[in-house]
XYZ file of C-alpha atoms in Angstrom:
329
model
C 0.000 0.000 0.000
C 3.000 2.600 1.186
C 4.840 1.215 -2.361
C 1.840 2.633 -4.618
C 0.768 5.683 -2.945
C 4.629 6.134 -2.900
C 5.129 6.039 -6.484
C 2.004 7.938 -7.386
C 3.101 11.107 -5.360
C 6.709 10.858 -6.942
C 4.853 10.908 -10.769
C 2.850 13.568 -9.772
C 6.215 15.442 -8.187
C 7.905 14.947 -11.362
C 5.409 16.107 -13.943
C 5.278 19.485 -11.677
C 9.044 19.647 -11.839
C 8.620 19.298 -15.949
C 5.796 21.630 -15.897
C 7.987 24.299 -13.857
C 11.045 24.308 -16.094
C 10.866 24.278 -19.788
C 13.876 23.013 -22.132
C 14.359 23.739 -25.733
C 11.988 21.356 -27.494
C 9.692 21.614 -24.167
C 5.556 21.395 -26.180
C 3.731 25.007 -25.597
C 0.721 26.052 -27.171
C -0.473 29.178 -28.140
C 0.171 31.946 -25.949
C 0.758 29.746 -23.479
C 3.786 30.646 -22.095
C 5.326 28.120 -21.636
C 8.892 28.895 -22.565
C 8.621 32.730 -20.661
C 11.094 30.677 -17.478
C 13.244 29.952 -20.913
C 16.019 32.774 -21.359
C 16.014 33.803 -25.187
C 13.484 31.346 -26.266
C 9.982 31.407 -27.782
C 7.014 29.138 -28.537
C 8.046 27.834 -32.327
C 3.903 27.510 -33.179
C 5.468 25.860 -36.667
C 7.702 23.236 -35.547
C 8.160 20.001 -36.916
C 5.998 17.320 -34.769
C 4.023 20.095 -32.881
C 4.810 23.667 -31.314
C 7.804 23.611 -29.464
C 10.725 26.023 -26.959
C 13.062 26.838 -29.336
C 16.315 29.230 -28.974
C 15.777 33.106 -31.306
C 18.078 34.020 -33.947
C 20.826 35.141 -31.889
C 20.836 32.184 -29.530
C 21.407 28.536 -30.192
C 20.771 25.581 -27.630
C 23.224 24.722 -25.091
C 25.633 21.958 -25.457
C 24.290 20.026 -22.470
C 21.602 18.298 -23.803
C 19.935 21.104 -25.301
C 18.280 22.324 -21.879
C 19.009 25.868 -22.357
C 19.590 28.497 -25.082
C 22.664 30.196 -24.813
C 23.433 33.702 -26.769
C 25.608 32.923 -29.708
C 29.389 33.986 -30.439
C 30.438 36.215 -32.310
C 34.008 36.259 -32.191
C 34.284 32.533 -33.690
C 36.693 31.959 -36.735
C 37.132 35.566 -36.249
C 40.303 37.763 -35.027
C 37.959 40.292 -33.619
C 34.471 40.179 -32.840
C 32.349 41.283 -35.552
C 28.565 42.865 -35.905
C 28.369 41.315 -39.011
C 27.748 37.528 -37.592
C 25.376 38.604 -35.545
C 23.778 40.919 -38.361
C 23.566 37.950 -40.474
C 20.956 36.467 -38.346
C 18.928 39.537 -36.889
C 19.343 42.782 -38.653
C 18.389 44.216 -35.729
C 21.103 42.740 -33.227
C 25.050 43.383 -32.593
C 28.041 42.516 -30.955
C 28.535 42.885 -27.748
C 31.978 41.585 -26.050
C 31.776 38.355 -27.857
C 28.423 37.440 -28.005
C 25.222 38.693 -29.625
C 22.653 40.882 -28.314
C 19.640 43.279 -29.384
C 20.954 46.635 -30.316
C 19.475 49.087 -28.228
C 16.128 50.386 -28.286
C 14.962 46.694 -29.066
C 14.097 43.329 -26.860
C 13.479 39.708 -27.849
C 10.051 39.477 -25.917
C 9.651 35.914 -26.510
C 6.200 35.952 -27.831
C 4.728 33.428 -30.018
C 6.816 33.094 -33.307
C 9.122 35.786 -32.409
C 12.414 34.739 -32.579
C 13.834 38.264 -33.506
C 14.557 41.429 -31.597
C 11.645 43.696 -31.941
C 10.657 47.289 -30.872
C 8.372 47.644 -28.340
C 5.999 50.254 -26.573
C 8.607 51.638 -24.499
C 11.575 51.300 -26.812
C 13.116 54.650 -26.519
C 12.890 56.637 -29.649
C 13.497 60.054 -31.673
C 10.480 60.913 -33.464
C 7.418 58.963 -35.341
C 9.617 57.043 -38.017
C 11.670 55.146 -35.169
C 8.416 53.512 -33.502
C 6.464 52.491 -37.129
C 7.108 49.315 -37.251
C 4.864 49.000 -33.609
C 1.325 49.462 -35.340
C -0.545 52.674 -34.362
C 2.529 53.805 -32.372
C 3.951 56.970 -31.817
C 7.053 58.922 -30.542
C 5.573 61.565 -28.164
C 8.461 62.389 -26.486
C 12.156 60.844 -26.084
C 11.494 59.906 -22.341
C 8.200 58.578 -22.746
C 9.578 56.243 -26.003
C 7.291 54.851 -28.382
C 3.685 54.647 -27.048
C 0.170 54.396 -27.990
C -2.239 57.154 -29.030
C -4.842 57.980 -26.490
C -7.603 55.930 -27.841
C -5.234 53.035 -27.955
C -3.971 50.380 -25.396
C -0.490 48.565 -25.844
C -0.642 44.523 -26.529
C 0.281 42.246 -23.408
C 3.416 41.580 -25.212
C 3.934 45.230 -26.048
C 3.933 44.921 -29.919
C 1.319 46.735 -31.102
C -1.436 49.353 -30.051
C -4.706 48.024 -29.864
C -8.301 49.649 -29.698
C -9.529 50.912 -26.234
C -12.810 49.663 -27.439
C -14.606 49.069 -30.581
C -14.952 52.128 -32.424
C -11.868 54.049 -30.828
C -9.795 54.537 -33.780
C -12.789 56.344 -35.739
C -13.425 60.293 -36.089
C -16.910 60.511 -33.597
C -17.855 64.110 -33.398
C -19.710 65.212 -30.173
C -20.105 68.624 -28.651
C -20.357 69.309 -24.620
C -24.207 68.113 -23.690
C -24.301 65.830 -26.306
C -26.031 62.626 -25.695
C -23.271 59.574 -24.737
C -22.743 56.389 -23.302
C -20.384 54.978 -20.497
C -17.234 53.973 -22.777
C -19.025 54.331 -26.177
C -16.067 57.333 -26.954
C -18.999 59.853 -28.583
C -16.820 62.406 -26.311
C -13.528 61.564 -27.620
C -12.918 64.425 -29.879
C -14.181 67.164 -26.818
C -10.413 67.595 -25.094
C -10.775 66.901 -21.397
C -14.381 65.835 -21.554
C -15.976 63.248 -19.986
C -19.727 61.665 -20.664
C -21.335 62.249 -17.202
C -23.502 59.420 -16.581
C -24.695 61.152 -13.146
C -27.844 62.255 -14.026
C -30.976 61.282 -15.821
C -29.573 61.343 -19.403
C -25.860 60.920 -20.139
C -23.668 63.654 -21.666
C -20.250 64.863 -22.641
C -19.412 67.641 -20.032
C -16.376 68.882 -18.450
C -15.308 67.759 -15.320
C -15.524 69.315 -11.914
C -12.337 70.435 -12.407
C -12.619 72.439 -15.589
C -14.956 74.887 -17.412
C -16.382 74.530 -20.971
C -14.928 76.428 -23.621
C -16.616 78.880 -26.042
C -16.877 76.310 -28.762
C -18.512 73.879 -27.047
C -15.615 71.411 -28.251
C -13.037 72.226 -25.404
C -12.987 72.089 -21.414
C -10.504 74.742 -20.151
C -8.953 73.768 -17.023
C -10.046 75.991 -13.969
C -7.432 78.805 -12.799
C -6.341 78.608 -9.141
C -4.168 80.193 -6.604
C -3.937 77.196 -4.186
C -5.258 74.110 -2.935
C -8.669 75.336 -1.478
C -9.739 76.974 -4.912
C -10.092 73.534 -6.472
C -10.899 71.608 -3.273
C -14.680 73.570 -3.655
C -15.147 71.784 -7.133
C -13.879 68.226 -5.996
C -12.402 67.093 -2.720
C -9.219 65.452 -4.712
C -8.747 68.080 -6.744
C -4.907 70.552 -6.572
C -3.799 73.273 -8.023
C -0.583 72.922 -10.179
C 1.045 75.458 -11.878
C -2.275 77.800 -11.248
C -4.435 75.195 -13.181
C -7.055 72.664 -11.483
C -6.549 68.506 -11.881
C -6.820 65.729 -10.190
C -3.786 64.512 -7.308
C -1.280 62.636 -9.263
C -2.888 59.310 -7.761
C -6.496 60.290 -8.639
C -8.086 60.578 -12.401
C -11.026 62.113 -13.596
C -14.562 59.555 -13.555
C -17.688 59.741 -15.766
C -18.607 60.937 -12.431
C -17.063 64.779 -13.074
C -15.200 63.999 -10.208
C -11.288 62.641 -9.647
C -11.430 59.288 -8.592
C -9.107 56.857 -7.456
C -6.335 55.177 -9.893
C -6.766 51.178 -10.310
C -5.299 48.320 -12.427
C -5.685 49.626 -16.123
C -6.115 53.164 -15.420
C -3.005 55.375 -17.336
C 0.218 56.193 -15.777
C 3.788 58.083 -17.163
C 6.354 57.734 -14.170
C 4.773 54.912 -11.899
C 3.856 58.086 -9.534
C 0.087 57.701 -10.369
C 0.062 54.261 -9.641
C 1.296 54.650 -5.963
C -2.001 54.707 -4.324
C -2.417 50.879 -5.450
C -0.624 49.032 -3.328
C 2.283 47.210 -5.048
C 1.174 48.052 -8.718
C 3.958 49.257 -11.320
C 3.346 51.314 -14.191
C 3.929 49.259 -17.284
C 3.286 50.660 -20.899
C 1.536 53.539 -19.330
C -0.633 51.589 -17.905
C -1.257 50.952 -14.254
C -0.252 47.360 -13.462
C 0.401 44.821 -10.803
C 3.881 42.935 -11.234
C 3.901 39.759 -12.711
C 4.307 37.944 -9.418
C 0.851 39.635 -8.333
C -2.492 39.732 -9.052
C -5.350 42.321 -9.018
C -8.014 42.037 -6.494
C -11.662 42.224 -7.969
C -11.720 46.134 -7.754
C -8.355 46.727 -9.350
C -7.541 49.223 -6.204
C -4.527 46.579 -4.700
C -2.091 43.545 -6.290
C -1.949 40.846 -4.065
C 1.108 37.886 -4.299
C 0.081 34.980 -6.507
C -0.218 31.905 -5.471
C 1.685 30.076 -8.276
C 0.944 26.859 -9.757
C 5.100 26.110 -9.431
C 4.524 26.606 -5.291
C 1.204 24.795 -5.490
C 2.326 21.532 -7.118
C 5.386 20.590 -4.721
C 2.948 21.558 -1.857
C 0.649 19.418 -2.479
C 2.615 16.709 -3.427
C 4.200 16.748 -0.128
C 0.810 16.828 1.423
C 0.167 13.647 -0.569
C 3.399 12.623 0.795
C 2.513 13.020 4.484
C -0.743 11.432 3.481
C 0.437 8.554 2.478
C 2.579 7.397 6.108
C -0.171 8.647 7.708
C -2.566 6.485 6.199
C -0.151 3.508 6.520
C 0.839 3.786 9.918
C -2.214 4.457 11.297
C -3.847 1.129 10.030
Protein backbone atom coordinates (compact mmCIF):
# COMPACT_ATOMS: atom_id res chain seq x y z
CA UNK A 1 0.00 0.00 0.00
CA UNK A 2 3.00 2.60 1.19
CA UNK A 3 4.84 1.22 -2.36
CA UNK A 4 1.84 2.63 -4.62
CA UNK A 5 0.77 5.68 -2.94
CA UNK A 6 4.63 6.13 -2.90
CA UNK A 7 5.13 6.04 -6.48
CA UNK A 8 2.00 7.94 -7.39
CA UNK A 9 3.10 11.11 -5.36
CA UNK A 10 6.71 10.86 -6.94
CA UNK A 11 4.85 10.91 -10.77
CA UNK A 12 2.85 13.57 -9.77
CA UNK A 13 6.21 15.44 -8.19
CA UNK A 14 7.91 14.95 -11.36
CA UNK A 15 5.41 16.11 -13.94
CA UNK A 16 5.28 19.49 -11.68
CA UNK A 17 9.04 19.65 -11.84
CA UNK A 18 8.62 19.30 -15.95
CA UNK A 19 5.80 21.63 -15.90
CA UNK A 20 7.99 24.30 -13.86
CA UNK A 21 11.04 24.31 -16.09
CA UNK A 22 10.87 24.28 -19.79
CA UNK A 23 13.88 23.01 -22.13
CA UNK A 24 14.36 23.74 -25.73
CA UNK A 25 11.99 21.36 -27.49
CA UNK A 26 9.69 21.61 -24.17
CA UNK A 27 5.56 21.39 -26.18
CA UNK A 28 3.73 25.01 -25.60
CA UNK A 29 0.72 26.05 -27.17
CA UNK A 30 -0.47 29.18 -28.14
CA UNK A 31 0.17 31.95 -25.95
CA UNK A 32 0.76 29.75 -23.48
CA UNK A 33 3.79 30.65 -22.10
CA UNK A 34 5.33 28.12 -21.64
CA UNK A 35 8.89 28.89 -22.56
CA UNK A 36 8.62 32.73 -20.66
CA UNK A 37 11.09 30.68 -17.48
CA UNK A 38 13.24 29.95 -20.91
CA UNK A 39 16.02 32.77 -21.36
CA UNK A 40 16.01 33.80 -25.19
CA UNK A 41 13.48 31.35 -26.27
CA UNK A 42 9.98 31.41 -27.78
CA UNK A 43 7.01 29.14 -28.54
CA UNK A 44 8.05 27.83 -32.33
CA UNK A 45 3.90 27.51 -33.18
CA UNK A 46 5.47 25.86 -36.67
CA UNK A 47 7.70 23.24 -35.55
CA UNK A 48 8.16 20.00 -36.92
CA UNK A 49 6.00 17.32 -34.77
CA UNK A 50 4.02 20.09 -32.88
CA UNK A 51 4.81 23.67 -31.31
CA UNK A 52 7.80 23.61 -29.46
CA UNK A 53 10.72 26.02 -26.96
CA UNK A 54 13.06 26.84 -29.34
CA UNK A 55 16.32 29.23 -28.97
CA UNK A 56 15.78 33.11 -31.31
CA UNK A 57 18.08 34.02 -33.95
CA UNK A 58 20.83 35.14 -31.89
CA UNK A 59 20.84 32.18 -29.53
CA UNK A 60 21.41 28.54 -30.19
CA UNK A 61 20.77 25.58 -27.63
CA UNK A 62 23.22 24.72 -25.09
CA UNK A 63 25.63 21.96 -25.46
CA UNK A 64 24.29 20.03 -22.47
CA UNK A 65 21.60 18.30 -23.80
CA UNK A 66 19.93 21.10 -25.30
CA UNK A 67 18.28 22.32 -21.88
CA UNK A 68 19.01 25.87 -22.36
CA UNK A 69 19.59 28.50 -25.08
CA UNK A 70 22.66 30.20 -24.81
CA UNK A 71 23.43 33.70 -26.77
CA UNK A 72 25.61 32.92 -29.71
CA UNK A 73 29.39 33.99 -30.44
CA UNK A 74 30.44 36.21 -32.31
CA UNK A 75 34.01 36.26 -32.19
CA UNK A 76 34.28 32.53 -33.69
CA UNK A 77 36.69 31.96 -36.74
CA UNK A 78 37.13 35.57 -36.25
CA UNK A 79 40.30 37.76 -35.03
CA UNK A 80 37.96 40.29 -33.62
CA UNK A 81 34.47 40.18 -32.84
CA UNK A 82 32.35 41.28 -35.55
CA UNK A 83 28.57 42.87 -35.91
CA UNK A 84 28.37 41.31 -39.01
CA UNK A 85 27.75 37.53 -37.59
CA UNK A 86 25.38 38.60 -35.55
CA UNK A 87 23.78 40.92 -38.36
CA UNK A 88 23.57 37.95 -40.47
CA UNK A 89 20.96 36.47 -38.35
CA UNK A 90 18.93 39.54 -36.89
CA UNK A 91 19.34 42.78 -38.65
CA UNK A 92 18.39 44.22 -35.73
CA UNK A 93 21.10 42.74 -33.23
CA UNK A 94 25.05 43.38 -32.59
CA UNK A 95 28.04 42.52 -30.96
CA UNK A 96 28.54 42.88 -27.75
CA UNK A 97 31.98 41.59 -26.05
CA UNK A 98 31.78 38.35 -27.86
CA UNK A 99 28.42 37.44 -28.01
CA UNK A 100 25.22 38.69 -29.62
CA UNK A 101 22.65 40.88 -28.31
CA UNK A 102 19.64 43.28 -29.38
CA UNK A 103 20.95 46.63 -30.32
CA UNK A 104 19.48 49.09 -28.23
CA UNK A 105 16.13 50.39 -28.29
CA UNK A 106 14.96 46.69 -29.07
CA UNK A 107 14.10 43.33 -26.86
CA UNK A 108 13.48 39.71 -27.85
CA UNK A 109 10.05 39.48 -25.92
CA UNK A 110 9.65 35.91 -26.51
CA UNK A 111 6.20 35.95 -27.83
CA UNK A 112 4.73 33.43 -30.02
CA UNK A 113 6.82 33.09 -33.31
CA UNK A 114 9.12 35.79 -32.41
CA UNK A 115 12.41 34.74 -32.58
CA UNK A 116 13.83 38.26 -33.51
CA UNK A 117 14.56 41.43 -31.60
CA UNK A 118 11.64 43.70 -31.94
CA UNK A 119 10.66 47.29 -30.87
CA UNK A 120 8.37 47.64 -28.34
CA UNK A 121 6.00 50.25 -26.57
CA UNK A 122 8.61 51.64 -24.50
CA UNK A 123 11.57 51.30 -26.81
CA UNK A 124 13.12 54.65 -26.52
CA UNK A 125 12.89 56.64 -29.65
CA UNK A 126 13.50 60.05 -31.67
CA UNK A 127 10.48 60.91 -33.46
CA UNK A 128 7.42 58.96 -35.34
CA UNK A 129 9.62 57.04 -38.02
CA UNK A 130 11.67 55.15 -35.17
CA UNK A 131 8.42 53.51 -33.50
CA UNK A 132 6.46 52.49 -37.13
CA UNK A 133 7.11 49.31 -37.25
CA UNK A 134 4.86 49.00 -33.61
CA UNK A 135 1.33 49.46 -35.34
CA UNK A 136 -0.55 52.67 -34.36
CA UNK A 137 2.53 53.81 -32.37
CA UNK A 138 3.95 56.97 -31.82
CA UNK A 139 7.05 58.92 -30.54
CA UNK A 140 5.57 61.56 -28.16
CA UNK A 141 8.46 62.39 -26.49
CA UNK A 142 12.16 60.84 -26.08
CA UNK A 143 11.49 59.91 -22.34
CA UNK A 144 8.20 58.58 -22.75
CA UNK A 145 9.58 56.24 -26.00
CA UNK A 146 7.29 54.85 -28.38
CA UNK A 147 3.69 54.65 -27.05
CA UNK A 148 0.17 54.40 -27.99
CA UNK A 149 -2.24 57.15 -29.03
CA UNK A 150 -4.84 57.98 -26.49
CA UNK A 151 -7.60 55.93 -27.84
CA UNK A 152 -5.23 53.03 -27.96
CA UNK A 153 -3.97 50.38 -25.40
CA UNK A 154 -0.49 48.56 -25.84
CA UNK A 155 -0.64 44.52 -26.53
CA UNK A 156 0.28 42.25 -23.41
CA UNK A 157 3.42 41.58 -25.21
CA UNK A 158 3.93 45.23 -26.05
CA UNK A 159 3.93 44.92 -29.92
CA UNK A 160 1.32 46.73 -31.10
CA UNK A 161 -1.44 49.35 -30.05
CA UNK A 162 -4.71 48.02 -29.86
CA UNK A 163 -8.30 49.65 -29.70
CA UNK A 164 -9.53 50.91 -26.23
CA UNK A 165 -12.81 49.66 -27.44
CA UNK A 166 -14.61 49.07 -30.58
CA UNK A 167 -14.95 52.13 -32.42
CA UNK A 168 -11.87 54.05 -30.83
CA UNK A 169 -9.79 54.54 -33.78
CA UNK A 170 -12.79 56.34 -35.74
CA UNK A 171 -13.42 60.29 -36.09
CA UNK A 172 -16.91 60.51 -33.60
CA UNK A 173 -17.86 64.11 -33.40
CA UNK A 174 -19.71 65.21 -30.17
CA UNK A 175 -20.10 68.62 -28.65
CA UNK A 176 -20.36 69.31 -24.62
CA UNK A 177 -24.21 68.11 -23.69
CA UNK A 178 -24.30 65.83 -26.31
CA UNK A 179 -26.03 62.63 -25.69
CA UNK A 180 -23.27 59.57 -24.74
CA UNK A 181 -22.74 56.39 -23.30
CA UNK A 182 -20.38 54.98 -20.50
CA UNK A 183 -17.23 53.97 -22.78
CA UNK A 184 -19.03 54.33 -26.18
CA UNK A 185 -16.07 57.33 -26.95
CA UNK A 186 -19.00 59.85 -28.58
CA UNK A 187 -16.82 62.41 -26.31
CA UNK A 188 -13.53 61.56 -27.62
CA UNK A 189 -12.92 64.42 -29.88
CA UNK A 190 -14.18 67.16 -26.82
CA UNK A 191 -10.41 67.60 -25.09
CA UNK A 192 -10.77 66.90 -21.40
CA UNK A 193 -14.38 65.84 -21.55
CA UNK A 194 -15.98 63.25 -19.99
CA UNK A 195 -19.73 61.66 -20.66
CA UNK A 196 -21.33 62.25 -17.20
CA UNK A 197 -23.50 59.42 -16.58
CA UNK A 198 -24.69 61.15 -13.15
CA UNK A 199 -27.84 62.26 -14.03
CA UNK A 200 -30.98 61.28 -15.82
CA UNK A 201 -29.57 61.34 -19.40
CA UNK A 202 -25.86 60.92 -20.14
CA UNK A 203 -23.67 63.65 -21.67
CA UNK A 204 -20.25 64.86 -22.64
CA UNK A 205 -19.41 67.64 -20.03
CA UNK A 206 -16.38 68.88 -18.45
CA UNK A 207 -15.31 67.76 -15.32
CA UNK A 208 -15.52 69.31 -11.91
CA UNK A 209 -12.34 70.43 -12.41
CA UNK A 210 -12.62 72.44 -15.59
CA UNK A 211 -14.96 74.89 -17.41
CA UNK A 212 -16.38 74.53 -20.97
CA UNK A 213 -14.93 76.43 -23.62
CA UNK A 214 -16.62 78.88 -26.04
CA UNK A 215 -16.88 76.31 -28.76
CA UNK A 216 -18.51 73.88 -27.05
CA UNK A 217 -15.62 71.41 -28.25
CA UNK A 218 -13.04 72.23 -25.40
CA UNK A 219 -12.99 72.09 -21.41
CA UNK A 220 -10.50 74.74 -20.15
CA UNK A 221 -8.95 73.77 -17.02
CA UNK A 222 -10.05 75.99 -13.97
CA UNK A 223 -7.43 78.80 -12.80
CA UNK A 224 -6.34 78.61 -9.14
CA UNK A 225 -4.17 80.19 -6.60
CA UNK A 226 -3.94 77.20 -4.19
CA UNK A 227 -5.26 74.11 -2.93
CA UNK A 228 -8.67 75.34 -1.48
CA UNK A 229 -9.74 76.97 -4.91
CA UNK A 230 -10.09 73.53 -6.47
CA UNK A 231 -10.90 71.61 -3.27
CA UNK A 232 -14.68 73.57 -3.65
CA UNK A 233 -15.15 71.78 -7.13
CA UNK A 234 -13.88 68.23 -6.00
CA UNK A 235 -12.40 67.09 -2.72
CA UNK A 236 -9.22 65.45 -4.71
CA UNK A 237 -8.75 68.08 -6.74
CA UNK A 238 -4.91 70.55 -6.57
CA UNK A 239 -3.80 73.27 -8.02
CA UNK A 240 -0.58 72.92 -10.18
CA UNK A 241 1.04 75.46 -11.88
CA UNK A 242 -2.27 77.80 -11.25
CA UNK A 243 -4.44 75.20 -13.18
CA UNK A 244 -7.06 72.66 -11.48
CA UNK A 245 -6.55 68.51 -11.88
CA UNK A 246 -6.82 65.73 -10.19
CA UNK A 247 -3.79 64.51 -7.31
CA UNK A 248 -1.28 62.64 -9.26
CA UNK A 249 -2.89 59.31 -7.76
CA UNK A 250 -6.50 60.29 -8.64
CA UNK A 251 -8.09 60.58 -12.40
CA UNK A 252 -11.03 62.11 -13.60
CA UNK A 253 -14.56 59.55 -13.56
CA UNK A 254 -17.69 59.74 -15.77
CA UNK A 255 -18.61 60.94 -12.43
CA UNK A 256 -17.06 64.78 -13.07
CA UNK A 257 -15.20 64.00 -10.21
CA UNK A 258 -11.29 62.64 -9.65
CA UNK A 259 -11.43 59.29 -8.59
CA UNK A 260 -9.11 56.86 -7.46
CA UNK A 261 -6.34 55.18 -9.89
CA UNK A 262 -6.77 51.18 -10.31
CA UNK A 263 -5.30 48.32 -12.43
CA UNK A 264 -5.68 49.63 -16.12
CA UNK A 265 -6.12 53.16 -15.42
CA UNK A 266 -3.00 55.37 -17.34
CA UNK A 267 0.22 56.19 -15.78
CA UNK A 268 3.79 58.08 -17.16
CA UNK A 269 6.35 57.73 -14.17
CA UNK A 270 4.77 54.91 -11.90
CA UNK A 271 3.86 58.09 -9.53
CA UNK A 272 0.09 57.70 -10.37
CA UNK A 273 0.06 54.26 -9.64
CA UNK A 274 1.30 54.65 -5.96
CA UNK A 275 -2.00 54.71 -4.32
CA UNK A 276 -2.42 50.88 -5.45
CA UNK A 277 -0.62 49.03 -3.33
CA UNK A 278 2.28 47.21 -5.05
CA UNK A 279 1.17 48.05 -8.72
CA UNK A 280 3.96 49.26 -11.32
CA UNK A 281 3.35 51.31 -14.19
CA UNK A 282 3.93 49.26 -17.28
CA UNK A 283 3.29 50.66 -20.90
CA UNK A 284 1.54 53.54 -19.33
CA UNK A 285 -0.63 51.59 -17.90
CA UNK A 286 -1.26 50.95 -14.25
CA UNK A 287 -0.25 47.36 -13.46
CA UNK A 288 0.40 44.82 -10.80
CA UNK A 289 3.88 42.93 -11.23
CA UNK A 290 3.90 39.76 -12.71
CA UNK A 291 4.31 37.94 -9.42
CA UNK A 292 0.85 39.64 -8.33
CA UNK A 293 -2.49 39.73 -9.05
CA UNK A 294 -5.35 42.32 -9.02
CA UNK A 295 -8.01 42.04 -6.49
CA UNK A 296 -11.66 42.22 -7.97
CA UNK A 297 -11.72 46.13 -7.75
CA UNK A 298 -8.36 46.73 -9.35
CA UNK A 299 -7.54 49.22 -6.20
CA UNK A 300 -4.53 46.58 -4.70
CA UNK A 301 -2.09 43.55 -6.29
CA UNK A 302 -1.95 40.85 -4.06
CA UNK A 303 1.11 37.89 -4.30
CA UNK A 304 0.08 34.98 -6.51
CA UNK A 305 -0.22 31.91 -5.47
CA UNK A 306 1.68 30.08 -8.28
CA UNK A 307 0.94 26.86 -9.76
CA UNK A 308 5.10 26.11 -9.43
CA UNK A 309 4.52 26.61 -5.29
CA UNK A 310 1.20 24.80 -5.49
CA UNK A 311 2.33 21.53 -7.12
CA UNK A 312 5.39 20.59 -4.72
CA UNK A 313 2.95 21.56 -1.86
CA UNK A 314 0.65 19.42 -2.48
CA UNK A 315 2.61 16.71 -3.43
CA UNK A 316 4.20 16.75 -0.13
CA UNK A 317 0.81 16.83 1.42
CA UNK A 318 0.17 13.65 -0.57
CA UNK A 319 3.40 12.62 0.80
CA UNK A 320 2.51 13.02 4.48
CA UNK A 321 -0.74 11.43 3.48
CA UNK A 322 0.44 8.55 2.48
CA UNK A 323 2.58 7.40 6.11
CA UNK A 324 -0.17 8.65 7.71
CA UNK A 325 -2.57 6.49 6.20
CA UNK A 326 -0.15 3.51 6.52
CA UNK A 327 0.84 3.79 9.92
CA UNK A 328 -2.21 4.46 11.30
CA UNK A 329 -3.85 1.13 10.03
Amino acid sequence: MLSACLLTTAIGIVATIQQAFANVGTTCTANGNECVSLTGAYCDLDADGGAKCACAAIYKASDDGNTTCIPKNCAVGNAVASNSVCRARDSKSKCDGDVCICKPTFVLTGADDSDGCALVIGSSCAGDFDCEHIQHAVCPTIAEGCACPATFTASKDRLTCVPNKIGANCTMEGEIGSTCTNNGGECADIANSVCDISGDRSVCACPATHTEGTAQNTCIEKNCTEDTTCATSDDNAICSDKKCGCDVTFEISNSKLCQKRVIGSSCKNGGECAGIASAVCDSFICSCPATHTANAGGSQCTTKISDNAIGPAVSVILLFTCFLSTFLR
